[in-house]
Amino acid sequence: MDKMLYTAATGAARVMEAQTIRANNLANAETTGFKADLERVNAKVLAPTGNSLHTRVMAQTESSGFSQQAGAMNPTGRTLDLAIRDQGLFTVMTEQGEAYTRSGNLVPDTNGQLTIDGRPVAGIDGPIVLPEYRQLFIGDDGRISVVAAEGGIIEEVGLLKLVKPELNAVDKGLDGMFYSRDGNILPASEEVRVDSGFLEASNVNAVNELIASMDLSRQFEVQVKLMKTAEKLAEAGNRLIRNA
């Protein structure tokens, strides 16, 4: 009975891990540029002991990365809102170095430095700081230009560092950012194109996530019933031993 109880408990733990992934996806259904996390379950056959058969299989949750599907392009009309066409990532700076994101909601801080979610945006030549300007333009290659507040001269202030790594070359961190798997800085790519005035929505399908969560809840109930059954069988066995 201990083996049955342990198998059911392991299955319940696996379901709880999967529920955590689904809940996190649902919580970020409205997060700009968010990529849904995926789950993968590996069936691990346990080695038999003695003359027992190969009948025990344990479920083990493994990371299978994130959904590569692009989110919808939502128009905002704001020049500093950017969405990447097809593949590519924006580059931001963190305490650990460069990180990458699909969120293109650029916001200047009090000093005029562009940030995404509070992280400085990386340009080809370093951080990008906006001077006082009358009008701002962003090309599809990520080149940022302004019309100066005085004089009306068009001035280029920076070029966004846009990268286009192979998807198996980046990992998704707990903060939702992407990081180079080998720890090296990713090179800039001239192939990436952006659209100004748009933001990419999350690619989470809320309906599918809800259905999956309901299915996982039923699986958890089954595992709990198995644990209760194992307990009852153990109690019945103990009574037989006491009465023998």
CSV table of N, CA, C and O in Angstrom, one decimal, residues 82-201:
chain,number,residue,atom,x,y,z
A,82,LEU,N,6.1,50.1,-29.2
A,82,LEU,CA,6.7,49.4,-30.4
A,82,LEU,C,6.3,47.9,-30.3
A,82,LEU,O,6.2,47.4,-29.2
A,83,ALA,N,6.1,47.3,-31.4
A,83,ALA,CA,5.8,45.9,-31.5
A,83,ALA,C,6.7,45.3,-32.6
A,83,ALA,O,6.9,45.9,-33.7
A,84,ILE,N,7.3,44.2,-32.3
A,84,ILE,CA,8.2,43.5,-33.2
A,84,ILE,C,7.5,42.7,-34.2
A,84,ILE,O,6.6,41.9,-33.8
A,85,ARG,N,7.8,42.8,-35.5
A,85,ARG,CA,7.2,41.9,-36.5
A,85,ARG,C,7.9,40.6,-36.5
A,85,ARG,O,9.1,40.5,-36.4
A,86,ASP,N,7.1,39.5,-36.5
A,86,ASP,CA,7.6,38.2,-36.5
A,86,ASP,C,8.6,37.9,-35.3
A,86,ASP,O,8.2,38.2,-34.2
A,87,GLN,N,9.8,37.5,-35.6
A,87,GLN,CA,10.7,37.1,-34.5
A,87,GLN,C,11.6,38.3,-34.2
A,87,GLN,O,11.9,39.2,-35.0
A,88,GLY,N,12.1,38.3,-33.0
A,88,GLY,CA,13.0,39.3,-32.5
A,88,GLY,C,12.7,39.7,-31.1
A,88,GLY,O,11.7,39.4,-30.5
A,89,LEU,N,13.7,40.4,-30.4
A,89,LEU,CA,13.5,40.8,-29.0
A,89,LEU,C,14.2,42.2,-28.8
A,89,LEU,O,15.2,42.5,-29.5
A,90,PHE,N,13.6,42.9,-27.9
A,90,PHE,CA,14.2,44.2,-27.5
A,90,PHE,C,15.3,43.8,-26.4
A,90,PHE,O,15.2,42.8,-25.7
A,91,THR,N,16.2,44.7,-26.2
A,91,THR,CA,17.3,44.5,-25.2
A,91,THR,C,17.2,45.5,-24.1
A,91,THR,O,17.0,46.7,-24.4
A,92,VAL,N,17.2,45.0,-22.9
A,92,VAL,CA,17.2,45.9,-21.7
A,92,VAL,C,18.4,45.6,-20.8
A,92,VAL,O,19.0,44.5,-21.0
A,93,MET,N,18.7,46.4,-19.9
A,93,MET,CA,19.8,46.2,-19.0
A,93,MET,C,19.3,45.9,-17.6
A,93,MET,O,18.4,46.5,-17.1
A,94,THR,N,19.9,44.8,-17.0
A,94,THR,CA,19.6,44.5,-15.6
A,94,THR,C,20.8,44.4,-14.8
A,94,THR,O,21.9,44.6,-15.3
A,95,GLU,N,20.7,44.1,-13.5
A,95,GLU,CA,21.9,44.0,-12.7
A,95,GLU,C,22.7,42.8,-13.1
A,95,GLU,O,23.9,42.8,-12.9
A,96,GLN,N,22.1,41.8,-13.8
A,96,GLN,CA,22.9,40.6,-14.2
A,96,GLN,C,23.5,40.8,-15.6
A,96,GLN,O,24.2,40.0,-16.1
A,97,GLY,N,23.2,41.9,-16.3
A,97,GLY,CA,23.6,42.2,-17.6
A,97,GLY,C,22.4,42.3,-18.6
A,97,GLY,O,21.4,42.8,-18.2
A,98,GLU,N,22.6,41.9,-19.8
A,98,GLU,CA,21.5,42.1,-20.8
A,98,GLU,C,20.4,41.1,-20.6
A,98,GLU,O,20.7,39.9,-20.3
A,99,ALA,N,19.2,41.5,-20.8
A,99,ALA,CA,18.0,40.7,-20.8
A,99,ALA,C,17.2,41.1,-22.0
A,99,ALA,O,17.4,42.2,-22.6
A,100,TYR,N,16.2,40.2,-22.4
A,100,TYR,CA,15.5,40.5,-23.6
A,100,TYR,C,14.0,40.3,-23.4
A,100,TYR,O,13.6,39.5,-22.5
A,101,THR,N,13.2,41.0,-24.2
A,101,THR,CA,11.8,41.0,-24.0
A,101,THR,C,11.1,41.4,-25.3
A,101,THR,O,11.6,41.9,-26.2
A,102,ARG,N,9.8,41.0,-25.3
A,102,ARG,CA,8.9,41.3,-26.5
A,102,ARG,C,8.1,42.5,-26.1
A,102,ARG,O,7.4,43.1,-27.0
A,103,SER,N,8.1,43.0,-24.9
A,103,SER,CA,7.4,44.2,-24.5
A,103,SER,C,8.0,45.4,-25.0
A,103,SER,O,9.2,45.6,-24.8
A,104,GLY,N,7.3,46.2,-25.8
A,104,GLY,CA,7.9,47.4,-26.4
A,104,GLY,C,7.3,48.7,-25.9
A,104,GLY,O,7.3,49.7,-26.6
A,105,ASN,N,6.9,48.7,-24.6
A,105,ASN,CA,6.3,50.0,-24.1
A,105,ASN,C,7.4,50.8,-23.5
A,105,ASN,O,7.8,50.7,-22.3
A,106,LEU,N,8.0,51.7,-24.4
A,106,LEU,CA,9.1,52.5,-24.0
A,106,LEU,C,8.6,53.8,-23.2
A,106,LEU,O,7.7,54.5,-23.7
A,107,VAL,N,9.2,54.0,-22.1
A,107,VAL,CA,8.9,55.1,-21.2
A,107,VAL,C,10.1,55.9,-20.8
A,107,VAL,O,11.0,55.2,-20.2
A,108,PRO,N,10.2,57.2,-21.1
A,108,PRO,CA,11.4,57.9,-20.6
A,108,PRO,C,11.3,58.2,-19.1
A,108,PRO,O,10.2,58.5,-18.6
A,109,ASP,N,12.4,58.1,-18.4
A,109,ASP,CA,12.4,58.4,-16.9
A,109,ASP,C,12.6,59.9,-16.8
A,109,ASP,O,12.5,60.7,-17.7
A,110,THR,N,12.8,60.3,-15.5
A,110,THR,CA,12.9,61.8,-15.3
A,110,THR,C,14.1,62.4,-16.0
A,110,THR,O,14.1,63.6,-16.2
A,111,ASN,N,15.1,61.6,-16.3
A,111,ASN,CA,16.3,62.1,-17.0
A,111,ASN,C,16.2,62.0,-18.5
A,111,ASN,O,17.2,62.3,-19.3
A,112,GLY,N,15.1,61.4,-19.0
A,112,GLY,CA,14.9,61.3,-20.5
A,112,GLY,C,15.4,59.9,-21.0
A,112,GLY,O,15.3,59.7,-22.2
A,113,GLN,N,15.9,59.1,-20.1
A,113,GLN,CA,16.5,57.8,-20.5
A,113,GLN,C,15.3,56.8,-20.7
A,113,GLN,O,14.4,56.7,-19.9
A,114,LEU,N,15.3,56.1,-21.9
A,114,LEU,CA,14.2,55.2,-22.2
A,114,LEU,C,14.3,54.0,-21.4
A,114,LEU,O,15.4,53.4,-21.2
A,115,THR,N,13.2,53.5,-20.9
A,115,THR,CA,13.1,52.3,-20.1
A,115,THR,C,11.9,51.4,-20.6
A,115,THR,O,11.0,51.9,-21.2
A,116,ILE,N,12.0,50.1,-20.2
A,116,ILE,CA,10.9,49.2,-20.4
A,116,ILE,C,10.7,48.5,-19.1
A,116,ILE,O,11.6,47.8,-18.6
A,117,ASP,N,9.5,48.7,-18.5
A,117,ASP,CA,9.2,48.2,-17.2
A,117,ASP,C,10.2,48.5,-16.2
A,117,ASP,O,10.6,47.7,-15.3
A,118,GLY,N,10.7,49.8,-16.3
A,118,GLY,CA,11.7,50.2,-15.3
A,118,GLY,C,13.1,49.9,-15.6
A,118,GLY,O,14.0,50.3,-14.9
A,119,ARG,N,13.4,49.1,-16.6
A,119,ARG,CA,14.7,48.7,-17.0
A,119,ARG,C,15.2,49.5,-18.1
A,119,ARG,O,14.5,49.7,-19.1
A,120,PRO,N,16.5,50.0,-18.0
A,120,PRO,CA,17.0,50.8,-19.1
A,120,PRO,C,17.1,50.1,-20.5
A,120,PRO,O,17.5,48.9,-20.5
A,121,VAL,N,16.6,50.8,-21.5
A,121,VAL,CA,16.7,50.2,-22.8
A,121,VAL,C,18.1,50.3,-23.4
A,121,VAL,O,18.7,51.3,-23.3
A,122,ALA,N,18.6,49.2,-24.0
A,122,ALA,CA,19.9,49.2,-24.6
A,122,ALA,C,19.9,49.6,-26.0
A,122,ALA,O,19.0,49.1,-26.8
A,123,GLY,N,20.7,50.5,-26.4
A,123,GLY,CA,20.9,50.8,-27.8
A,123,GLY,C,22.2,50.2,-28.3
A,123,GLY,O,23.0,49.7,-27.5
A,124,ILE,N,22.5,50.4,-29.6
A,124,ILE,CA,23.7,49.9,-30.2
A,124,ILE,C,24.9,50.5,-29.5
A,124,ILE,O,25.9,49.9,-29.3
A,125,ASP,N,24.8,51.8,-29.1
A,125,ASP,CA,25.9,52.5,-28.5
A,125,ASP,C,25.7,52.8,-27.1
A,125,ASP,O,26.3,53.7,-26.5
A,126,GLY,N,24.8,52.0,-26.4
A,126,GLY,CA,24.6,52.2,-25.0
A,126,GLY,C,23.2,52.7,-24.7
A,126,GLY,O,22.3,52.7,-25.6
A,127,PRO,N,22.9,53.2,-23.5
A,127,PRO,CA,21.6,53.7,-23.1
A,127,PRO,C,21.1,54.8,-24.0
A,127,PRO,O,22.0,55.6,-24.5
A,128,ILE,N,19.8,54.9,-24.3
A,128,ILE,CA,19.3,56.0,-25.1
A,128,ILE,C,18.6,57.0,-24.3
A,128,ILE,O,17.7,56.7,-23.5
A,129,VAL,N,19.1,58.3,-24.4
A,129,VAL,CA,18.5,59.4,-23.6
A,129,VAL,C,17.9,60.4,-24.6
A,129,VAL,O,18.6,60.8,-25.6
A,130,LEU,N,16.6,60.7,-24.4
A,130,LEU,CA,16.0,61.7,-25.3
A,130,LEU,C,16.2,63.1,-24.8
A,130,LEU,O,16.0,63.4,-23.6
A,131,PRO,N,16.6,64.0,-25.7
A,131,PRO,CA,16.7,65.4,-25.4
A,131,PRO,C,15.3,66.0,-25.5
A,131,PRO,O,14.3,65.4,-25.8
A,132,GLU,N,15.3,67.3,-25.2
A,132,GLU,CA,14.1,68.1,-25.3
A,132,GLU,C,13.7,68.1,-26.8
A,132,GLU,O,14.6,68.4,-27.7
A,133,TYR,N,12.5,67.7,-27.2
A,133,TYR,CA,12.1,67.7,-28.6
A,133,TYR,C,10.7,68.1,-28.8
A,133,TYR,O,9.9,68.1,-27.9
A,134,ARG,N,10.4,68.4,-30.1
A,134,ARG,CA,9.1,68.8,-30.5
A,134,ARG,C,8.3,67.6,-31.1
A,134,ARG,O,7.1,67.5,-31.0
A,135,GLN,N,9.1,66.8,-31.8
A,135,GLN,CA,8.5,65.6,-32.5
A,135,GLN,C,9.5,64.5,-32.5
A,135,GLN,O,10.7,64.7,-32.5
A,136,LEU,N,8.9,63.3,-32.4
A,136,LEU,CA,9.8,62.1,-32.3
A,136,LEU,C,9.4,61.1,-33.4
A,136,LEU,O,8.2,60.9,-33.7
A,137,PHE,N,10.4,60.4,-34.0
A,137,PHE,CA,10.2,59.4,-35.0
A,137,PHE,C,10.9,58.2,-34.7
A,137,PHE,O,12.1,58.2,-34.2
A,138,ILE,N,10.3,57.0,-35.0
A,138,ILE,CA,11.0,55.7,-34.8
A,138,ILE,C,10.9,55.0,-36.1
A,138,ILE,O,9.7,54.6,-36.5
A,139,GLY,N,12.0,54.7,-36.7
A,139,GLY,CA,12.0,53.9,-38.0
A,139,GLY,C,11.7,52.4,-37.7
A,139,GLY,O,11.8,51.9,-36.6
A,140,ASP,N,11.4,51.7,-38.8
A,140,ASP,CA,11.1,50.2,-38.6
A,140,ASP,C,12.4,49.4,-38.2
A,140,ASP,O,12.3,48.3,-37.9
A,141,ASP,N,13.6,50.1,-38.4
A,141,ASP,CA,14.8,49.4,-38.0
A,141,ASP,C,15.2,49.7,-36.5
A,141,ASP,O,16.2,49.3,-36.0
A,142,GLY,N,14.3,50.5,-35.8
A,142,GLY,CA,14.6,50.8,-34.4
A,142,GLY,C,15.4,52.1,-34.3
A,142,GLY,O,15.8,52.4,-33.2
A,143,ARG,N,15.6,52.9,-35.3
A,143,ARG,CA,16.3,54.1,-35.3
A,143,ARG,C,15.4,55.2,-34.7
A,143,ARG,O,14.4,55.5,-35.3
A,144,ILE,N,15.9,55.9,-33.7
A,144,ILE,CA,15.1,56.9,-33.0
A,144,ILE,C,15.6,58.3,-33.4
A,144,ILE,O,16.8,58.6,-33.2
A,145,SER,N,14.8,59.2,-33.9
A,145,SER,CA,15.1,60.5,-34.3
A,145,SER,C,14.1,61.5,-33.7
A,145,SER,O,13.0,61.2,-33.5
A,146,VAL,N,14.6,62.7,-33.5
A,146,VAL,CA,13.7,63.8,-32.9
A,146,VAL,C,13.9,65.1,-33.7
A,146,VAL,O,15.0,65.3,-34.3
A,147,VAL,N,12.9,65.9,-33.6
A,147,VAL,CA,13.0,67.3,-34.1
A,147,VAL,C,13.3,68.1,-32.8
A,147,VAL,O,12.5,68.1,-31.9
A,148,ALA,N,14.5,68.7,-32.8
A,148,ALA,CA,14.9,69.4,-31.6
A,148,ALA,C,13.9,70.5,-31.2
A,148,ALA,O,13.2,71.1,-32.0
A,149,ALA,N,13.9,70.8,-29.9
A,149,ALA,CA,12.9,71.8,-29.4
A,149,ALA,C,13.2,73.1,-29.9
A,149,ALA,O,12.4,74.0,-30.1
A,150,GLU,N,14.5,73.4,-30.2
A,150,GLU,CA,14.9,74.7,-30.7
A,150,GLU,C,15.7,74.5,-32.0
A,150,GLU,O,16.5,73.6,-32.1
A,151,GLY,N,15.3,75.2,-33.0
A,151,GLY,CA,16.0,75.1,-34.3
A,151,GLY,C,15.4,74.3,-35.3
A,151,GLY,O,15.6,74.4,-36.5
A,152,GLY,N,14.5,73.3,-34.9
A,152,GLY,CA,13.8,72.5,-35.8
A,152,GLY,C,14.7,71.5,-36.6
A,152,GLY,O,14.3,71.0,-37.7
A,153,ILE,N,15.9,71.2,-36.1
A,153,ILE,CA,16.8,70.3,-36.8
A,153,ILE,C,16.5,68.8,-36.4
A,153,ILE,O,16.3,68.5,-35.2
A,154,ILE,N,16.4,67.9,-37.4
A,154,ILE,CA,16.2,66.5,-37.1
A,154,ILE,C,17.5,65.9,-36.6
A,154,ILE,O,18.5,66.0,-37.3
A,155,GLU,N,17.4,65.2,-35.5
A,155,GLU,CA,18.6,64.7,-34.8
A,155,GLU,C,18.4,63.2,-34.5
A,155,GLU,O,17.4,62.9,-33.9
A,156,GLU,N,19.3,62.4,-34.9
A,156,GLU,CA,19.3,61.0,-34.5
A,156,GLU,C,19.8,60.8,-33.1
A,156,GLU,O,21.0,61.2,-32.8
A,157,VAL,N,19.0,60.2,-32.2
A,157,VAL,CA,19.5,60.0,-30.8
A,157,VAL,C,19.9,58.6,-30.4
A,157,VAL,O,20.5,58.4,-29.3
A,158,GLY,N,19.6,57.7,-31.2
A,158,GLY,CA,20.0,56.3,-30.9
A,158,GLY,C,19.4,55.3,-31.8
A,158,GLY,O,18.4,55.5,-32.5
A,159,LEU,N,19.9,54.1,-31.7
A,159,LEU,CA,19.4,52.9,-32.5
A,159,LEU,C,19.2,51.8,-31.5
A,159,LEU,O,20.1,51.4,-30.8
A,160,LEU,N,18.0,51.3,-31.4
A,160,LEU,CA,17.6,50.2,-30.5
A,160,LEU,C,18.5,49.0,-30.8
A,160,LEU,O,18.6,48.6,-32.0
A,161,LYS,N,18.9,48.3,-29.8
A,161,LYS,CA,19.6,47.0,-30.0
A,161,LYS,C,18.5,45.9,-30.1
A,161,LYS,O,17.9,45.5,-29.1
A,162,LEU,N,18.2,45.4,-31.3
A,162,LEU,CA,17.3,44.4,-31.5
A,162,LEU,C,18.0,43.1,-31.9
A,162,LEU,O,18.9,43.1,-32.7
A,163,VAL,N,17.6,42.0,-31.2
A,163,VAL,CA,18.3,40.7,-31.4
A,163,VAL,C,17.3,39.7,-32.0
A,163,VAL,O,16.1,39.8,-31.8
A,164,LYS,N,17.9,38.7,-32.7
A,164,LYS,CA,17.0,37.7,-33.3
A,164,LYS,C,17.7,36.3,-33.1
A,164,LYS,O,18.3,35.7,-34.0
A,165,PRO,N,17.7,35.8,-31.8
A,165,PRO,CA,18.4,34.6,-31.5
A,165,PRO,C,17.5,33.4,-31.9
A,165,PRO,O,16.3,33.5,-32.1
A,166,GLU,N,18.2,32.2,-32.1
A,166,GLU,CA,17.4,31.0,-32.2
A,166,GLU,C,16.6,30.8,-30.9
A,166,GLU,O,17.2,31.1,-29.8
A,167,LEU,N,15.4,30.3,-31.0
A,167,LEU,CA,14.6,30.2,-29.8
A,167,LEU,C,15.1,29.2,-28.8
A,167,LEU,O,14.8,29.4,-27.6
A,168,ASN,N,15.9,28.3,-29.2
A,168,ASN,CA,16.5,27.3,-28.3
A,168,ASN,C,17.8,27.9,-27.6
A,168,ASN,O,18.4,27.2,-26.9
A,169,ALA,N,18.1,29.1,-28.0
A,169,ALA,CA,19.3,29.8,-27.4
A,169,ALA,C,19.0,30.7,-26.2
A,169,ALA,O,19.9,31.2,-25.6
A,170,VAL,N,17.7,30.8,-25.9
A,170,VAL,CA,17.3,31.7,-24.8
A,170,VAL,C,16.4,30.9,-23.8
A,170,VAL,O,15.7,30.0,-24.2
A,171,ASP,N,16.5,31.3,-22.6
A,171,ASP,CA,15.6,30.7,-21.6
A,171,ASP,C,14.8,31.8,-21.0
A,171,ASP,O,15.2,33.0,-20.9
A,172,LYS,N,13.6,31.5,-20.5
A,172,LYS,CA,12.8,32.4,-19.9
A,172,LYS,C,13.0,32.4,-18.4
A,172,LYS,O,12.9,31.4,-17.7
A,173,GLY,N,13.2,33.6,-17.8
A,173,GLY,CA,13.5,33.7,-16.3
A,173,GLY,C,12.2,33.8,-15.6
A,173,GLY,O,11.1,33.9,-16.1
A,174,LEU,N,12.3,33.7,-14.2
A,174,LEU,CA,11.1,33.8,-13.4
A,174,LEU,C,10.5,35.2,-13.4
A,174,LEU,O,9.3,35.4,-13.1
A,175,ASP,N,11.3,36.2,-13.9
A,175,ASP,CA,10.7,37.6,-14.0
A,175,ASP,C,10.1,37.8,-15.4
A,175,ASP,O,9.7,38.9,-15.7
A,176,GLY,N,10.0,36.8,-16.2
A,176,GLY,CA,9.3,36.9,-17.5
A,176,GLY,C,10.2,37.4,-18.6
A,176,GLY,O,9.8,37.5,-19.7
A,177,MET,N,11.5,37.7,-18.2
A,177,MET,CA,12.4,38.2,-19.2
A,177,MET,C,13.1,37.0,-19.8
A,177,MET,O,13.2,35.9,-19.3
A,178,PHE,N,13.7,37.2,-21.0
A,178,PHE,CA,14.5,36.1,-21.7
A,178,PHE,C,16.0,36.4,-21.5
A,178,PHE,O,16.5,37.6,-21.5
A,179,TYR,N,16.7,35.3,-21.3
A,179,TYR,CA,18.2,35.4,-21.1
A,179,TYR,C,18.9,34.4,-22.0
A,179,TYR,O,18.4,33.3,-22.3
A,180,SER,N,20.1,34.8,-22.4
A,180,SER,CA,20.9,33.9,-23.2
A,180,SER,C,21.2,32.7,-22.4
A,180,SER,O,21.6,32.7,-21.2
A,181,ARG,N,21.0,31.5,-23.0
A,181,ARG,CA,21.2,30.2,-22.3
A,181,ARG,C,22.7,30.0,-21.9
A,181,ARG,O,22.9,29.5,-20.9
A,182,ASP,N,23.6,30.5,-22.8
A,182,ASP,CA,25.0,30.2,-22.5
A,182,ASP,C,25.6,31.4,-21.7
A,182,ASP,O,26.8,31.4,-21.4
A,183,GLY,N,24.8,32.4,-21.4
A,183,GLY,CA,25.3,33.6,-20.6
A,183,GLY,C,26.0,34.6,-21.5
A,183,GLY,O,26.4,35.7,-20.9
A,184,ASN,N,26.2,34.4,-22.8
A,184,ASN,CA,26.9,35.4,-23.6
A,184,ASN,C,25.9,36.4,-24.1
A,184,ASN,O,24.7,36.2,-24.2
A,185,ILE,N,26.4,37.6,-24.4
A,185,ILE,CA,25.6,38.7,-25.0
A,185,ILE,C,25.2,38.3,-26.4
A,185,ILE,O,26.0,38.0,-27.2
A,186,LEU,N,23.9,38.5,-26.7
A,186,LEU,CA,23.4,38.2,-28.1
A,186,LEU,C,23.8,39.4,-29.0
A,186,LEU,O,23.7,40.5,-28.6
A,187,PRO,N,24.2,39.1,-30.2
A,187,PRO,CA,24.5,40.1,-31.2
A,187,PRO,C,23.3,40.8,-31.7
A,187,PRO,O,22.2,40.2,-31.8
A,188,ALA,N,23.4,42.1,-32.1
A,188,ALA,CA,22.3,42.8,-32.7
A,188,ALA,C,22.0,42.2,-34.1
A,188,ALA,O,22.9,41.7,-34.8
A,189,SER,N,20.8,42.3,-34.5
A,189,SER,CA,20.4,41.8,-35.9
A,189,SER,C,19.7,43.0,-36.6
A,189,SER,O,18.9,43.7,-36.1
A,190,GLU,N,20.1,43.1,-37.9
A,190,GLU,CA,19.5,44.1,-38.8
A,190,GLU,C,18.3,43.6,-39.4
A,190,GLU,O,17.6,44.3,-40.2
A,191,GLU,N,17.9,42.3,-39.2
A,191,GLU,CA,16.7,41.7,-39.8
A,191,GLU,C,15.4,42.1,-39.1
A,191,GLU,O,14.3,42.0,-39.6
A,192,VAL,N,15.6,42.4,-37.8
A,192,VAL,CA,14.4,42.7,-37.0
A,192,VAL,C,13.7,44.0,-37.4
A,192,VAL,O,14.4,45.0,-37.5
A,193,ARG,N,12.4,44.0,-37.5
A,193,ARG,CA,11.7,45.2,-37.8
A,193,ARG,C,10.6,45.4,-36.8
A,193,ARG,O,10.0,44.5,-36.2
A,194,VAL,N,10.4,46.7,-36.5
A,194,VAL,CA,9.4,47.1,-35.5
A,194,VAL,C,8.3,48.0,-36.1
A,194,VAL,O,8.6,48.7,-37.1
A,195,ASP,N,7.2,48.1,-35.5
A,195,ASP,CA,6.1,49.0,-35.9
A,195,ASP,C,5.8,49.9,-34.7
A,195,ASP,O,5.5,49.5,-33.6
A,196,SER,N,5.9,51.2,-35.0
A,196,SER,CA,5.6,52.2,-34.0
A,196,SER,C,4.1,52.4,-33.8
A,196,SER,O,3.3,52.4,-34.8
A,197,GLY,N,3.6,52.7,-32.6
A,197,GLY,CA,2.2,52.9,-32.4
A,197,GLY,C,1.4,51.6,-32.1
A,197,GLY,O,0.2,51.6,-32.1
A,198,PHE,N,2.1,50.5,-31.9
A,198,PHE,CA,1.5,49.2,-31.6
A,198,PHE,C,2.2,48.6,-30.4
A,198,PHE,O,3.3,48.8,-30.1
A,199,LEU,N,1.4,47.7,-29.7
A,199,LEU,CA,2.0,46.9,-28.6
A,199,LEU,C,1.5,45.4,-28.9
A,199,LEU,O,0.4,45.2,-29.3
A,200,GLU,N,2.4,44.5,-28.7
A,200,GLU,CA,2.1,43.1,-28.8
A,200,GLU,C,1.4,42.6,-27.6
A,200,GLU,O,1.9,42.7,-26.5
A,201,ALA,N,0.2,42.0,-27.7
A,201,ALA,CA,-0.5,41.4,-26.6
A,201,ALA,C,0.1,40.1,-26.2
A,201,ALA,O,0.9,39.5,-26.9
